[in-house]
Amino acid sequence: MTYAAPIARSTIKAAMVAWCRRATGLTTIWAKQDSPQPTTSYVSLEWIGGPKRTGRDAHESATDLTRAVAVAITPVAADTTTYTVTINGTGYSYMSGVGATVGSICAGIAPAITATGYTATNHTTHVDLRKNDGTVFILTVSPTANLTWTNTDEGHEVQTQTSGPRTLTLSINVFAAAGTDADAIMDLIEASIGDPDEVEARRVAGIGFHGTAGVNDLTFIAGPRFVGRKQLDVFCSVAFNLTTDRGYVETIAIDSTDLGWSGEEFGV
Amino acid sequence: MTVFCGIPAPRHDWTILGLHDMVEITITRRAAGSYSSTSGEYTEAASSTSTTEAIVYPAGGEDLKRLPEARRTEETLVVFAADLLRTARAGDAGHQADVLSGLPSPWDANSWEIVNVRSWPGAAFGYEALAQRMGQ
């Protein structure tokens, strides 16, 4: 398995682009793409530092209820409805007819699940689905109002959720067209950092600013003229959140008449 | 200016080249793409392909002086082509450089990006380009 992205990069990148566009009204791009330079004036953004760990991460255990070894899938009868069972991202569907019953839907769903390495058995009231090698699979169903499933293996995939703060450094560069004042453009960006609406927009996107390195002049000569360029590095804070599956833990139920317990569950 | 088979040859010894060195190569022309106003990411436009007759040989030291210093260590070819070859263009209607493929062996396994072009008006192979191997 691979981990899910721990930082919502696309969300915070879009927020940074939106902010610079609001502040300057200029085309704002991410630097170092294999692409032509836009028409000046424009703003480019680049992550030049981080993520840097600050402090300790927190760990929390949870249960991944989407992962199972064996399940019972139970439909609620509905006419002309597409029932979809999705196993590890691949969907298997059955569409009910008019006058559908739970039995007819079970009879339709079971053969529709043709995934290799799985066994789907029609029990009239529900469909048993099991992965033949006994390992874990990820299951989703739809429509959720008409199709539910329960774990029949009495086990659970245990997750660890690790979260903590990280810092990133965002480099903002203004490239000014001839006759345009790069300072004036950068002033708009710098001044808008503390605007309450911008602070709120960053909060919604999951990013905060905690300082800047000050504006630098990087004006350079390109052929016969100067290109006004100003740079501002902004120190950002983001939330890091990594979810990992630790393994499938089965539970068993035993009767212990000696101790007077019945049906006690133990993790093994 | 020395001319061989209609090919301008201000520096090169064309006596070692002949018409049998001509090959048909493929030009992939990338149209102007656009930057997303929300993500700031560039999206390429559709590309088109065409073919042209060309003569291809490795770039020498004098050729490499036409390139920025940082690019002179990359594998570079000289391409004399009958049709226009384009470098990248910035600004309005900016586009990426043409990409060549179908070059003769031993360069046929790679794609080559045009990084420098000069024209020789009136010559049969009127566009002299420097192309660098992509992915270096």
Coordinates of C-alpha atoms in Angstrom, one line a residue:
Chain A
M1 CA 0.0 0.0 0.0
T2 CA 1.0 3.6 -0.3
Y3 CA 0.3 6.4 2.1
A4 CA -2.2 9.1 1.5
A5 CA -0.7 12.6 1.0
P6 CA 0.1 14.0 4.5
I7 CA -0.1 17.6 3.4
A8 CA -3.0 19.0 1.2
R9 CA -0.6 20.5 -1.3
S10 CA -3.1 21.1 -4.1
T11 CA -5.4 23.0 -1.7
I12 CA -2.8 25.2 -0.2
K13 CA -1.2 25.8 -3.6
A14 CA -4.5 27.0 -5.0
A15 CA -5.0 29.3 -2.0
M16 CA -1.6 30.9 -2.6
V17 CA -2.4 31.5 -6.3
A18 CA -5.8 32.9 -5.4
W19 CA -4.2 35.3 -2.8
C20 CA -1.6 36.7 -5.2
R21 CA -4.1 37.1 -7.9
R22 CA -6.5 39.0 -5.6
A23 CA -3.6 41.2 -4.4
T24 CA -2.1 42.0 -7.7
G25 CA -4.6 41.1 -10.4
L26 CA -1.7 39.5 -12.3
T27 CA -1.2 36.0 -13.7
T28 CA 0.2 33.8 -11.0
I29 CA 2.0 30.6 -11.7
W30 CA 4.1 28.0 -10.0
A31 CA 7.7 28.2 -11.0
K32 CA 9.9 25.5 -12.6
Q33 CA 7.3 24.0 -14.9
D34 CA 8.3 22.8 -18.3
S35 CA 6.4 25.7 -19.9
P36 CA 6.9 29.0 -21.5
Q37 CA 7.3 32.1 -19.5
P38 CA 4.0 34.1 -19.3
T39 CA 3.7 37.7 -20.4
T40 CA 5.1 40.1 -17.9
S41 CA 4.1 41.4 -15.4
Y42 CA 3.4 38.2 -13.5
V43 CA 4.0 36.5 -10.2
S44 CA 5.6 33.1 -9.7
L45 CA 5.5 31.0 -6.6
E46 CA 7.8 28.3 -5.4
W47 CA 8.3 26.1 -2.3
I48 CA 12.0 26.6 -1.5
G49 CA 12.1 25.1 1.9
G50 CA 10.4 22.5 4.1
P51 CA 8.6 20.7 5.2
K52 CA 10.5 21.2 8.4
R53 CA 9.4 19.4 11.6
T54 CA 8.6 21.6 14.6
G55 CA 8.1 19.9 17.9
R56 CA 6.8 16.3 18.3
D57 CA 4.1 14.5 16.3
A58 CA 1.0 13.1 18.0
H59 CA -0.1 9.5 17.4
E60 CA -3.6 8.2 17.6
S61 CA -5.0 4.8 16.9
A62 CA -8.2 4.2 15.0
T63 CA -10.0 1.5 13.1
D64 CA -10.3 1.5 9.4
L65 CA -13.8 0.4 8.8
T66 CA -13.4 0.2 5.1
R67 CA -11.1 -2.8 5.2
A68 CA -12.2 -6.3 5.7
V69 CA -11.4 -10.0 5.1
A70 CA -15.0 -11.3 4.8
V71 CA -18.3 -9.4 4.7
A72 CA -22.0 -9.8 4.4
I73 CA -23.6 -7.5 1.9
T74 CA -27.3 -6.8 2.4
P75 CA -29.5 -5.0 -0.1
V76 CA -32.7 -3.0 0.4
A77 CA -35.0 -3.7 -2.5
A78 CA -35.5 -0.9 -5.0
D79 CA -36.7 -1.0 -8.6
T80 CA -34.4 -0.1 -11.4
T81 CA -31.5 0.7 -9.2
T82 CA -27.8 0.1 -9.8
Y83 CA -26.2 -1.6 -6.9
T84 CA -22.4 -1.3 -7.0
V85 CA -19.9 -3.2 -4.9
T86 CA -16.4 -1.7 -5.2
I87 CA -13.4 -3.9 -4.3
N88 CA -10.0 -2.2 -4.1
G89 CA -11.2 0.5 -6.4
T90 CA -12.9 -1.7 -9.0
G91 CA -16.7 -1.5 -9.2
Y92 CA -19.0 -4.4 -9.9
S93 CA -22.6 -3.5 -10.6
Y94 CA -26.0 -5.0 -10.9
M95 CA -29.2 -3.1 -12.0
S96 CA -32.4 -4.3 -10.5
G97 CA -35.6 -4.6 -12.5
V98 CA -39.2 -3.7 -11.8
G99 CA -40.7 -5.6 -8.9
A100 CA -37.2 -6.3 -7.4
T101 CA -36.9 -8.2 -4.2
V102 CA -34.0 -8.7 -1.8
G103 CA -33.7 -12.2 -3.1
S104 CA -33.6 -11.2 -6.8
I105 CA -31.0 -8.5 -6.0
C106 CA -28.8 -10.9 -4.1
A107 CA -29.1 -13.3 -7.0
G108 CA -28.0 -10.5 -9.3
I109 CA -25.2 -9.1 -7.2
A110 CA -23.4 -12.3 -6.4
P111 CA -22.6 -13.3 -10.0
A112 CA -21.8 -9.7 -10.9
I113 CA -18.8 -9.7 -8.5
T114 CA -16.3 -11.3 -10.9
A115 CA -13.2 -10.2 -9.1
T116 CA -10.4 -12.7 -9.4
G117 CA -9.4 -14.2 -6.0
Y118 CA -12.8 -13.5 -4.4
T119 CA -15.8 -15.7 -3.7
A120 CA -19.3 -14.1 -3.6
T121 CA -22.1 -16.4 -2.4
N122 CA -25.8 -15.7 -2.7
H123 CA -27.7 -16.5 0.6
T124 CA -31.0 -15.0 -0.6
T125 CA -31.1 -12.4 2.2
H126 CA -27.5 -11.3 1.7
V127 CA -24.3 -12.0 -0.2
D128 CA -21.2 -13.3 1.5
L129 CA -18.0 -11.9 0.0
R130 CA -14.6 -13.3 1.0
K131 CA -11.1 -12.9 -0.3
N132 CA -9.9 -16.4 -0.9
D133 CA -6.4 -15.8 0.5
G134 CA -7.7 -14.4 3.7
T135 CA -6.0 -11.0 3.3
V136 CA -7.5 -7.6 3.6
F137 CA -9.4 -5.7 0.9
I138 CA -11.0 -2.3 0.8
L139 CA -14.7 -2.3 0.2
T140 CA -17.3 0.4 -0.6
V141 CA -20.9 0.1 -1.7
S142 CA -23.4 2.3 -3.4
P143 CA -26.1 3.5 -3.1
T144 CA -25.5 3.5 0.6
A145 CA -29.2 3.8 1.3
N146 CA -29.9 0.5 -0.5
L147 CA -26.7 -1.5 0.1
T148 CA -24.9 -2.1 3.4
W149 CA -22.2 -4.4 4.6
T150 CA -21.0 -5.8 7.8
N151 CA -17.7 -7.4 8.6
T152 CA -18.3 -11.1 9.3
D153 CA -14.7 -11.9 10.2
E154 CA -15.0 -10.0 13.5
G155 CA -11.6 -8.3 12.8
H156 CA -10.5 -4.8 12.1
E157 CA -7.7 -3.0 10.3
V158 CA -6.0 -0.9 12.9
Q159 CA -4.7 2.5 11.8
T160 CA -2.3 4.9 13.3
Q161 CA -2.9 8.6 12.6
T162 CA 0.2 10.7 13.0
S163 CA -0.2 14.5 13.0
G164 CA 1.9 17.5 13.7
P165 CA 3.0 20.9 12.5
R166 CA 5.4 21.5 9.7
T167 CA 6.8 24.7 8.3
L168 CA 7.3 25.5 4.6
T169 CA 9.0 28.4 2.9
L170 CA 7.2 30.0 0.0
S171 CA 9.2 32.2 -2.4
I172 CA 7.1 34.8 -4.2
N173 CA 8.7 36.5 -7.2
V174 CA 7.3 39.4 -9.1
F175 CA 8.5 39.9 -12.7
A176 CA 7.6 43.3 -13.9
A177 CA 7.0 44.4 -17.5
A178 CA 9.1 47.2 -18.9
G179 CA 7.8 50.5 -17.5
T180 CA 6.1 48.8 -14.6
D181 CA 7.3 49.2 -11.0
A182 CA 8.0 45.8 -9.5
D183 CA 8.1 47.4 -6.0
A184 CA 4.6 48.6 -6.3
I185 CA 3.4 45.1 -7.2
M186 CA 5.3 43.5 -4.4
D187 CA 3.9 46.1 -2.0
L188 CA 0.4 44.9 -2.8
I189 CA 1.4 41.3 -1.9
E190 CA 3.4 42.2 1.2
A191 CA 0.7 44.6 2.6
S192 CA -2.1 42.0 2.0
I193 CA -0.5 39.4 4.2
G194 CA -2.2 40.7 7.3
D195 CA -5.5 41.5 5.8
P196 CA -8.2 39.7 7.9
D197 CA -9.9 38.3 4.8
E198 CA -6.6 36.8 3.6
V199 CA -5.9 35.4 7.1
E200 CA -9.3 33.7 7.0
A201 CA -8.8 32.4 3.5
R202 CA -5.5 30.8 4.6
R203 CA -7.1 29.3 7.7
V204 CA -9.8 27.7 5.5
A205 CA -7.1 26.3 3.2
G206 CA -5.1 24.9 6.1
I207 CA -2.1 27.1 6.0
G208 CA -0.9 30.0 8.1
F209 CA 2.0 32.5 7.8
H210 CA 4.3 33.2 10.7
G211 CA 6.8 35.6 9.2
T212 CA 8.7 36.8 6.1
A213 CA 12.3 37.3 5.2
G214 CA 11.8 40.7 3.8
V215 CA 11.7 41.8 0.1
N216 CA 14.9 41.4 -2.0
D217 CA 15.7 43.1 -5.3
L218 CA 16.6 40.5 -7.9
T219 CA 16.3 42.8 -10.9
F220 CA 18.4 41.5 -13.8
I221 CA 19.4 42.4 -17.3
A222 CA 17.8 40.5 -20.1
G223 CA 19.2 41.6 -23.5
P224 CA 18.9 45.3 -23.8
R225 CA 16.8 46.1 -20.8
F226 CA 16.3 45.5 -17.1
V227 CA 13.6 43.2 -15.9
G228 CA 12.3 44.3 -12.5
R229 CA 12.1 41.4 -10.2
K230 CA 11.3 41.4 -6.5
Q231 CA 11.4 38.4 -4.2
L232 CA 9.7 37.8 -0.9
D233 CA 10.1 34.6 1.1
V234 CA 7.2 33.8 3.4
F235 CA 7.4 31.3 6.3
C236 CA 4.3 29.1 6.4
S237 CA 2.8 26.6 8.9
V238 CA 0.8 23.7 7.7
A239 CA -0.8 20.6 9.4
F240 CA 0.8 17.3 8.6
N241 CA -1.4 14.2 8.9
L242 CA -0.4 10.7 8.0
T243 CA -2.6 7.7 8.3
T244 CA -1.1 4.3 8.1
D245 CA -2.7 0.9 8.4
R246 CA -0.9 -1.2 11.0
G247 CA -2.3 -4.6 10.2
Y248 CA -5.5 -6.6 10.5
V249 CA -6.4 -7.7 14.0
E250 CA -8.8 -10.5 14.4
T251 CA -11.0 -10.9 17.4
I252 CA -12.4 -14.2 18.6
A253 CA -15.1 -15.0 21.1
I254 CA -14.7 -17.7 23.6
D255 CA -16.9 -19.0 26.4
S256 CA -15.3 -19.4 29.8
T257 CA -17.7 -21.0 32.2
D258 CA -14.9 -21.3 34.8
L259 CA -14.7 -17.5 35.0
G260 CA -18.4 -17.0 34.4
W261 CA -17.8 -15.0 31.2
S262 CA -19.5 -15.7 27.9
G263 CA -18.7 -14.3 24.5
E264 CA -15.7 -12.2 25.7
E265 CA -13.7 -10.8 22.8
F266 CA -10.0 -10.8 22.7
G267 CA -7.6 -9.4 20.2
V268 CA -5.2 -12.0 18.8
Chain B
M1 CA 29.5 31.7 -48.9
T2 CA 30.1 28.0 -49.9
V3 CA 27.0 26.3 -51.0
F4 CA 26.7 22.5 -51.4
C5 CA 23.5 21.1 -52.9
G6 CA 21.7 24.3 -51.9
I7 CA 22.9 24.0 -48.3
P8 CA 24.7 27.0 -46.9
A9 CA 27.9 25.9 -45.3
P10 CA 29.8 28.8 -43.7
R11 CA 32.0 26.6 -41.5
H12 CA 31.3 23.0 -42.0
D13 CA 33.2 20.7 -44.4
W14 CA 30.3 19.7 -46.5
T15 CA 32.5 17.5 -48.7
I16 CA 31.9 14.7 -46.2
L17 CA 28.2 15.1 -46.5
G18 CA 26.0 14.3 -49.5
L19 CA 22.4 13.9 -50.4
H20 CA 22.5 10.4 -49.0
D21 CA 22.7 11.9 -45.6
M22 CA 19.3 13.4 -45.9
V23 CA 16.6 11.8 -43.8
E24 CA 13.0 12.4 -43.2
I25 CA 12.4 13.4 -39.6
T26 CA 9.3 14.0 -37.6
I27 CA 8.5 17.4 -36.0
T28 CA 6.1 17.5 -33.1
R29 CA 4.9 21.1 -32.7
R30 CA 3.3 22.0 -29.4
A31 CA 0.7 24.7 -29.6
A32 CA 0.4 27.5 -27.1
G33 CA -0.9 26.2 -23.8
S34 CA -2.3 28.1 -20.9
Y35 CA -1.9 28.7 -17.2
S36 CA -4.8 27.9 -14.9
S37 CA -6.0 30.9 -13.1
T38 CA -6.8 28.8 -10.0
S39 CA -3.9 26.3 -9.7
G40 CA -1.2 28.3 -11.5
E41 CA -0.3 25.1 -13.3
Y42 CA 0.5 25.0 -17.1
T43 CA -1.7 22.9 -19.3
E44 CA -0.3 21.9 -22.7
A45 CA -2.4 22.4 -25.8
A46 CA -2.7 19.7 -28.4
S47 CA 0.4 19.0 -30.5
S48 CA 0.6 18.3 -34.2
T49 CA 3.2 16.3 -36.1
S50 CA 4.7 16.8 -39.6
T51 CA 7.7 15.5 -41.4
T52 CA 10.6 17.3 -43.2
E53 CA 13.8 16.5 -44.9
A54 CA 16.9 17.2 -42.8
I55 CA 20.5 16.6 -42.4
V56 CA 21.7 15.7 -38.9
Y57 CA 25.1 15.5 -37.4
P58 CA 26.7 16.1 -33.9
A59 CA 27.3 19.6 -32.8
G60 CA 30.9 20.8 -32.6
G61 CA 32.5 23.4 -30.4
E62 CA 31.6 26.4 -32.6
D63 CA 28.0 25.3 -32.6
L64 CA 27.8 25.0 -28.9
K65 CA 28.9 28.6 -28.5
R66 CA 25.5 29.6 -29.7
L67 CA 24.0 28.1 -26.5
P68 CA 24.0 29.5 -23.0
E69 CA 27.0 28.3 -21.1
A70 CA 25.0 26.0 -18.8
R71 CA 23.6 24.0 -21.7
R72 CA 26.9 23.4 -23.5
T73 CA 27.6 20.1 -21.8
E74 CA 24.4 18.5 -23.0
E75 CA 24.3 16.2 -26.0
T76 CA 23.5 18.4 -29.0
L77 CA 22.9 17.9 -32.7
V78 CA 22.9 20.2 -35.6
V79 CA 19.8 19.8 -37.8
F80 CA 19.5 21.4 -41.2
A81 CA 15.9 21.3 -42.1
A82 CA 13.8 22.2 -45.1
D83 CA 11.0 23.5 -43.0
L84 CA 10.7 25.9 -40.1
L85 CA 11.8 24.7 -36.7
R86 CA 10.7 26.6 -33.6
T87 CA 12.3 27.3 -30.3
A88 CA 10.2 28.0 -27.2
R89 CA 8.6 31.4 -27.1
A90 CA 7.7 33.4 -24.0
G91 CA 4.9 35.9 -23.5
D92 CA 1.8 36.3 -25.6
A93 CA 1.0 33.1 -27.5
G94 CA 4.0 31.5 -25.8
H95 CA 4.7 27.9 -26.8
Q96 CA 7.1 25.2 -26.1
A97 CA 9.9 24.2 -28.5
D98 CA 9.5 21.8 -31.3
V99 CA 10.5 18.2 -30.6
L100 CA 12.2 16.1 -33.2
S101 CA 12.0 12.3 -33.5
G102 CA 12.7 9.7 -36.1
L103 CA 16.3 10.9 -36.4
P104 CA 18.9 8.5 -37.9
S105 CA 20.8 6.0 -35.8
P106 CA 22.4 6.4 -33.2
W107 CA 20.0 9.2 -32.2
D108 CA 16.8 7.5 -33.2
A109 CA 16.0 6.2 -29.7
N110 CA 15.4 9.7 -28.2
S111 CA 13.4 12.8 -28.7
W112 CA 15.3 16.1 -29.4
E113 CA 14.2 19.6 -28.4
I114 CA 15.0 22.6 -30.5
V115 CA 17.0 25.1 -28.4
N116 CA 18.4 27.4 -31.1
V117 CA 17.5 28.2 -34.7
R118 CA 18.9 30.4 -37.4
S119 CA 17.7 30.7 -40.9
W120 CA 19.4 30.8 -44.3
P121 CA 16.9 32.4 -46.6
G122 CA 16.8 30.9 -50.1
A123 CA 18.7 27.8 -49.2
A124 CA 17.1 24.4 -49.7
F125 CA 17.7 23.5 -46.1
G126 CA 17.0 27.0 -44.8
Y127 CA 16.8 26.3 -41.0
E128 CA 19.8 25.4 -39.0
A129 CA 18.9 24.3 -35.6
L130 CA 20.5 23.0 -32.5
A131 CA 18.6 20.2 -30.8
Q132 CA 19.3 18.7 -27.4
R133 CA 18.3 15.3 -26.2
M134 CA 15.3 15.4 -23.9
G135 CA 15.5 14.0 -20.4
Q136 CA 19.2 14.8 -19.9

